[in-house]
């Protein structure tokens, strides 16, 4: 057992860094009732600039925490992308427009831009409802993980010792020693945690240098409120509209002058210089910058991934600490938040004693592969975007068609919708054939369903909130027919047996739906369906029965079975992980299979 | 001029009563920057029971103030209605289900139930953002309106003297004298203001007595979360599901025992008695009431309308002070809020000096006619609902078909969508032919449009917020064609002339869009439209140009011209009043007509 000296602090999870990855993790853990502490070196929360675009999948994730509303309310929505290329008569002309998001199943088919401070505030408010605040002006100075196998294998042991320095206190009171069961390093691209663990970043920088400016321009450019990719003879530029009338411009600059050994000498360039470059690439449109520059920076594109994400499943790194890439693909903040969305429920399950500590291995397995895919995509995209446009005098340049094709091919990727987790103890593709189009390892495809008791239409994603529970979605077909009703009765019976996974893995004295939330989606028409036809053992509340029918107002709904590829007679049970990813599928009489599946990831 | 004695208070508008009508008015005036005070006799805001259903049109109105979100988030939605009638084998059986809302153009095709306290809180929060709080524990004791014609005709004169009594103060400090320019009596069915003005209620009570109980029942009745109309051999009953698991039951009771001279002796009945009656009408379904009774009452249905709504356009009455009717049609709170939604902007225009005091006459003209229609509808509906069901032994009873037909025929009415204001200085049906399906005098039909600058889809109702401005919706067709573009150019020219209504009625030094907010809805496809093609004189911001096209994600949009019956070549200018009602239509070259129309309602 770990001896904790007098005067030292204890915490179940210590999070270092209150950026998007850190606050997402803290929110998830605080909501799960986990004892969590989050520290940050900054005195205040970030007030402008930095990351911008929220992808469609990230909006879905935020909504799974009930947090998408403020984002949708205060953020700018990017629906359309516009492409400008050199015109034969000089200057640029619009080659075309296309949907910014090309993932057909996206629930929110647009990106949202909102400054990072506002996004973090959404989480700070949510954490604060659970009594968790960020401890600020604190830096870690040392971190040690126990090497004792007995301690490392005890999920409740305080295996990590961290020394903190409180910057704002008098010198003699600055040091604090903290013992934590688990530590997350969400401390950015220059991560102290990563360096302390000696984890290398693999990959390299490119030669591309870009400037970024946030301001309100005056212009007659008709696509100033669209995501516009401009390839001109005078360089490349990207327009990202933001909240209010603010626009972010990404401006390609000649690198030779500013870069030495991959490091930018920012003193050699000014935002005025960037805006002059931009003005030239907008010709024949006029653009001027009469308003305040809210934020600006210069950066060299680099694409690198951490060699490991964890030490002994006790200390983890997430977000920019694990991966750096081009901001133009709008991936940074999204990848970061999705890292810890993947991690937090797993830590909660281990701390609750529901799962073995080995569950935490799936974090690196799933998220590091994603980061590598991201870097590979980013290399291709950044090269295309930074390359010279094709023109009469440059036939090797990048053509509009090439660029558009890349833009659309990578739609699933840039939207975050196509993220696919490979097979593991958690992800079992065995019964993929029972729901042919609902890929095991991907997020549950949004669809509108109608509630049996009151005909209220709702997106099926609303039935799988990020509340740390596994969701069992039952698809029994038409429950007004004796055949399908009987199958549901048999299932109720099997799940009620003392030997069933549901009874075994739900802690004694806990509510029946503490670990497994069961929701039925039938096909009985809304005018006829009775929610009372679903056996009580499968229905913890009247709101747990839905039907795959069009909403009363028409237009949407009634396409779940078809979209998922589920037979209305054979049916299926779809298992959705707490983070919203489909992790297994069983036949309606597949309780035995589910016993086996859950025995691989849950404890009694 | 009115002499205001020392020690007396002054206010532009004094509102008596902080129920739904009062707080809606206070919110509208506070948002408009009007000096307003609202008093109420109650110490605290209402905490349960009372009014319940919010109609589709009222949700639209709330949304026009940006206030629908909390309602939609916290309220229960009623989408489906179910009808139960005597079954041949005894007890009741479901005869059918139908959409609760049968108004096809409703933007929110459902009713919301939420207790009155929560609804009032939405307004109290909105008022509070403008620094207005309810002054509580205050009753008025006298009210005098000047009889001096010079004072009455001066819109800025403090024509009304009201004496208030502060109940919670020591006796010697209770009295306060207030001089107000305008007074609103929103003080309920027993309105002190109405009685003080000597305004009679016209109409009568019926013989129908109903009990109401709010509780969480236990039941196997499959329509307990739908609006269910139950006609049984043991009496009638109505189910109104509410927030959470709460259900409101309306239960018909034998009146003889409780009523004397139209007044109910509530001591002779208990909620237990009501629940016993209900249980019998639910048979063969079982229903029990193991939980707390949150609220209950008994009432006699009465249908009455005030003979007048105003004295000299200085004192007004609104809400239950003007009309009482059956709660089951869900009209009370809706009619009340819509009364003052109609009134508040008119008072604001008069106080700002934009309009003559005579504009206020349209309040009674429009809202009293509506109340009369409401009472006529209510009589028919209450009789049908309270009548005995048709059965083998009662062939004169009300059949399911009769009831359903009435339910659907009155859909436009019960939803509030069909409210129609008759011709007046404000409502000019002259050019109805230019938008054949968009009825002048009715609310603007919701439709999805796509913003030209950024392809963001939005409901057209979002373009006409309740911000006290007139909206001019320009429908010029395809602005990428020279012919239509030229018409827009001519219009810009005409509106920019010093003699045009826009220049004449916009106060000097005020922003160009202070009185008239101009929005263009063209038909140019979203992939091609340039918002910069709309002349600057018609475009105060990039967000003011929209197109009638499908949204990028497909499914909705692109049907405005068709739905409104506007020709894409002829075009139209649709004038929407500040409260969201279409009040006039002009041809694209109809600035002269608009000069004339606005001269009838606005001042220079």
Short mmCIF file of N, CA and C in Angstrom, two decimals, chain A residues 387-457:
data_model
loop_
_atom_site.label_atom_id
_atom_site.label_comp_id
_atom_site.label_asym_id
_atom_site.label_seq_id
_atom_site.Cartn_x
_atom_site.Cartn_y
_atom_site.Cartn_z
N UNK A 387 0.58 24.09 -51.98
CA UNK A 387 1.19 24.02 -53.31
C UNK A 387 0.72 25.14 -54.21
N UNK A 388 1.47 25.37 -55.28
CA UNK A 388 1.10 26.40 -56.27
C UNK A 388 -0.12 25.92 -57.06
N UNK A 389 -1.00 26.83 -57.43
CA UNK A 389 -2.14 26.41 -58.25
C UNK A 389 -1.70 26.07 -59.67
N UNK A 390 -2.46 25.21 -60.30
CA UNK A 390 -2.18 24.91 -61.70
C UNK A 390 -2.60 26.09 -62.56
N UNK A 391 -1.79 26.45 -63.50
CA UNK A 391 -2.15 27.52 -64.44
C UNK A 391 -1.39 27.27 -65.73
N UNK A 392 -1.61 28.14 -66.69
CA UNK A 392 -0.99 27.92 -68.01
C UNK A 392 0.53 27.84 -67.89
N UNK A 393 1.07 28.67 -67.00
CA UNK A 393 2.53 28.67 -66.88
C UNK A 393 3.02 27.73 -65.76
N UNK A 394 2.08 26.97 -65.16
CA UNK A 394 2.51 26.02 -64.13
C UNK A 394 1.64 24.77 -64.20
N UNK A 395 1.92 23.93 -65.18
CA UNK A 395 1.05 22.78 -65.42
C UNK A 395 1.19 21.69 -64.38
N UNK A 396 2.23 21.76 -63.56
CA UNK A 396 2.38 20.78 -62.49
C UNK A 396 1.68 21.22 -61.22
N UNK A 397 1.08 22.37 -61.23
CA UNK A 397 0.42 22.90 -60.02
C UNK A 397 -0.80 22.08 -59.65
N UNK A 398 -1.39 22.47 -58.55
CA UNK A 398 -2.57 21.78 -58.03
C UNK A 398 -3.81 22.30 -58.74
N UNK A 399 -4.57 21.42 -59.37
CA UNK A 399 -5.77 21.87 -60.07
C UNK A 399 -6.94 21.97 -59.09
N UNK A 400 -7.95 22.73 -59.46
CA UNK A 400 -9.17 22.83 -58.65
C UNK A 400 -9.76 21.45 -58.43
N UNK A 401 -9.76 20.64 -59.49
CA UNK A 401 -10.38 19.32 -59.38
C UNK A 401 -9.64 18.45 -58.36
N UNK A 402 -8.31 18.50 -58.40
CA UNK A 402 -7.52 17.74 -57.43
C UNK A 402 -7.86 18.17 -56.00
N UNK A 403 -7.91 19.47 -55.83
CA UNK A 403 -8.13 20.00 -54.49
C UNK A 403 -9.53 19.63 -53.99
N UNK A 404 -10.52 19.82 -54.88
CA UNK A 404 -11.90 19.52 -54.51
C UNK A 404 -12.07 18.04 -54.21
N UNK A 405 -11.42 17.21 -55.01
CA UNK A 405 -11.52 15.77 -54.80
C UNK A 405 -10.95 15.39 -53.42
N UNK A 406 -9.79 15.97 -53.10
CA UNK A 406 -9.19 15.70 -51.79
C UNK A 406 -10.12 16.19 -50.69
N UNK A 407 -10.65 17.37 -50.89
CA UNK A 407 -11.55 17.99 -49.91
C UNK A 407 -12.73 17.05 -49.62
N UNK A 408 -13.27 16.46 -50.68
CA UNK A 408 -14.45 15.63 -50.49
C UNK A 408 -14.11 14.21 -50.06
N UNK A 409 -13.01 13.67 -50.58
CA UNK A 409 -12.60 12.33 -50.17
C UNK A 409 -12.36 12.28 -48.68
N UNK A 410 -11.77 13.34 -48.16
CA UNK A 410 -11.41 13.35 -46.76
C UNK A 410 -12.56 13.85 -45.87
N UNK A 411 -13.75 13.98 -46.48
CA UNK A 411 -14.88 14.54 -45.73
C UNK A 411 -15.19 13.77 -44.47
N UNK A 412 -15.19 12.44 -44.56
CA UNK A 412 -15.46 11.63 -43.39
C UNK A 412 -14.42 11.88 -42.31
N UNK A 413 -13.22 12.17 -42.77
CA UNK A 413 -12.13 12.37 -41.83
C UNK A 413 -12.17 13.75 -41.19
N UNK A 414 -12.28 14.77 -42.04
CA UNK A 414 -12.26 16.13 -41.49
C UNK A 414 -13.50 16.38 -40.64
N UNK A 415 -14.58 15.69 -40.91
CA UNK A 415 -15.80 15.88 -40.13
C UNK A 415 -15.72 15.12 -38.81
N UNK A 416 -14.81 14.18 -38.71
CA UNK A 416 -14.73 13.35 -37.51
C UNK A 416 -15.74 12.21 -37.51
N UNK A 417 -16.63 12.20 -38.52
CA UNK A 417 -17.71 11.22 -38.55
C UNK A 417 -17.17 9.82 -38.84
N UNK A 418 -16.11 9.74 -39.64
CA UNK A 418 -15.63 8.43 -40.09
C UNK A 418 -14.70 7.73 -39.11
N UNK A 419 -14.48 8.30 -37.92
CA UNK A 419 -13.54 7.67 -36.97
C UNK A 419 -13.98 6.23 -36.69
N UNK A 420 -13.02 5.31 -36.83
CA UNK A 420 -13.34 3.89 -36.70
C UNK A 420 -12.38 3.25 -35.71
N UNK A 421 -12.88 2.67 -34.65
CA UNK A 421 -12.03 1.98 -33.68
C UNK A 421 -11.94 0.50 -34.05
N UNK A 422 -10.70 -0.01 -34.04
CA UNK A 422 -10.46 -1.39 -34.48
C UNK A 422 -10.90 -2.39 -33.41
N UNK A 423 -10.93 -3.65 -33.81
CA UNK A 423 -11.37 -4.72 -32.91
C UNK A 423 -10.46 -4.82 -31.69
N UNK A 424 -11.11 -5.04 -30.54
CA UNK A 424 -10.40 -5.17 -29.27
C UNK A 424 -11.37 -5.86 -28.31
N UNK A 425 -11.00 -5.95 -27.03
CA UNK A 425 -11.95 -6.51 -26.08
C UNK A 425 -13.25 -5.71 -26.09
N UNK A 426 -13.11 -4.43 -26.42
CA UNK A 426 -14.24 -3.51 -26.35
C UNK A 426 -15.07 -3.51 -27.63
N UNK A 427 -14.39 -3.74 -28.73
CA UNK A 427 -15.05 -3.63 -30.04
C UNK A 427 -15.04 -5.00 -30.70
N UNK A 428 -16.23 -5.59 -30.81
CA UNK A 428 -16.31 -6.95 -31.35
C UNK A 428 -17.15 -6.98 -32.61
N UNK A 429 -16.49 -7.12 -33.76
CA UNK A 429 -17.23 -7.05 -35.03
C UNK A 429 -17.97 -8.34 -35.40
N UNK A 430 -17.98 -9.35 -34.51
CA UNK A 430 -18.55 -10.66 -34.85
C UNK A 430 -19.89 -10.59 -35.59
N UNK A 431 -20.85 -9.88 -35.04
CA UNK A 431 -22.21 -9.95 -35.61
C UNK A 431 -22.55 -8.76 -36.50
N UNK A 432 -21.56 -8.27 -37.20
CA UNK A 432 -21.78 -7.12 -38.09
C UNK A 432 -22.95 -7.36 -39.05
N UNK A 433 -23.14 -8.61 -39.45
CA UNK A 433 -24.18 -8.91 -40.46
C UNK A 433 -25.60 -8.59 -39.97
N UNK A 434 -25.79 -8.48 -38.65
CA UNK A 434 -27.15 -8.21 -38.15
C UNK A 434 -27.58 -6.76 -38.32
N UNK A 435 -26.59 -5.89 -38.56
CA UNK A 435 -26.90 -4.48 -38.85
C UNK A 435 -25.86 -4.03 -39.85
N UNK A 436 -26.10 -4.40 -41.08
CA UNK A 436 -25.06 -4.34 -42.11
C UNK A 436 -24.45 -2.95 -42.31
N UNK A 437 -25.26 -1.90 -42.14
CA UNK A 437 -24.76 -0.56 -42.45
C UNK A 437 -24.35 0.24 -41.22
N UNK A 438 -24.47 -0.39 -40.06
CA UNK A 438 -24.12 0.31 -38.82
C UNK A 438 -22.77 -0.26 -38.39
N UNK A 439 -21.69 0.40 -38.77
CA UNK A 439 -20.37 -0.22 -38.60
C UNK A 439 -19.95 -0.29 -37.14
N UNK A 440 -19.64 -1.51 -36.71
CA UNK A 440 -19.15 -1.71 -35.36
C UNK A 440 -17.78 -1.04 -35.24
N UNK A 441 -17.63 -0.19 -34.23
CA UNK A 441 -16.40 0.57 -34.07
C UNK A 441 -16.58 2.03 -34.47
N UNK A 442 -17.74 2.36 -35.09
CA UNK A 442 -18.03 3.75 -35.45
C UNK A 442 -19.17 4.28 -34.58
N UNK A 443 -19.34 5.59 -34.62
CA UNK A 443 -20.38 6.18 -33.77
C UNK A 443 -21.77 5.81 -34.29
N UNK A 444 -22.74 5.78 -33.37
CA UNK A 444 -24.11 5.43 -33.76
C UNK A 444 -24.63 6.47 -34.74
N UNK A 445 -25.11 6.02 -35.90
CA UNK A 445 -25.60 6.94 -36.93
C UNK A 445 -26.87 7.63 -36.45
N UNK A 446 -26.91 8.96 -36.51
CA UNK A 446 -28.12 9.67 -36.06
C UNK A 446 -29.31 9.39 -36.98
N UNK A 447 -30.46 9.27 -36.37
CA UNK A 447 -31.72 9.03 -37.08
C UNK A 447 -32.82 9.55 -36.18
N UNK A 448 -33.91 10.01 -36.77
CA UNK A 448 -35.03 10.46 -35.96
C UNK A 448 -35.94 9.28 -35.64
N UNK A 449 -36.27 9.12 -34.37
CA UNK A 449 -37.23 8.10 -33.93
C UNK A 449 -38.37 8.81 -33.19
N UNK A 450 -39.47 8.10 -33.02
CA UNK A 450 -40.67 8.70 -32.43
C UNK A 450 -40.99 7.94 -31.14
N UNK A 451 -41.19 8.67 -30.06
CA UNK A 451 -41.41 8.01 -28.78
C UNK A 451 -42.81 7.39 -28.74
N UNK A 452 -42.87 6.13 -28.31
CA UNK A 452 -44.14 5.41 -28.35
C UNK A 452 -45.18 6.06 -27.46
N UNK A 453 -44.81 6.50 -26.27
CA UNK A 453 -45.81 6.98 -25.32
C UNK A 453 -46.43 8.30 -25.71
N UNK A 454 -45.67 9.15 -26.42
CA UNK A 454 -46.20 10.50 -26.67
C UNK A 454 -45.87 11.05 -28.05
N UNK A 455 -45.39 10.17 -28.96
CA UNK A 455 -45.16 10.57 -30.36
C UNK A 455 -44.17 11.72 -30.50
N UNK A 456 -43.34 11.94 -29.49
CA UNK A 456 -42.35 13.01 -29.61
C UNK A 456 -41.20 12.53 -30.47
N UNK A 457 -40.84 13.29 -31.53
CA UNK A 457 -39.71 12.89 -32.35
C UNK A 457 -38.41 13.32 -31.67
#
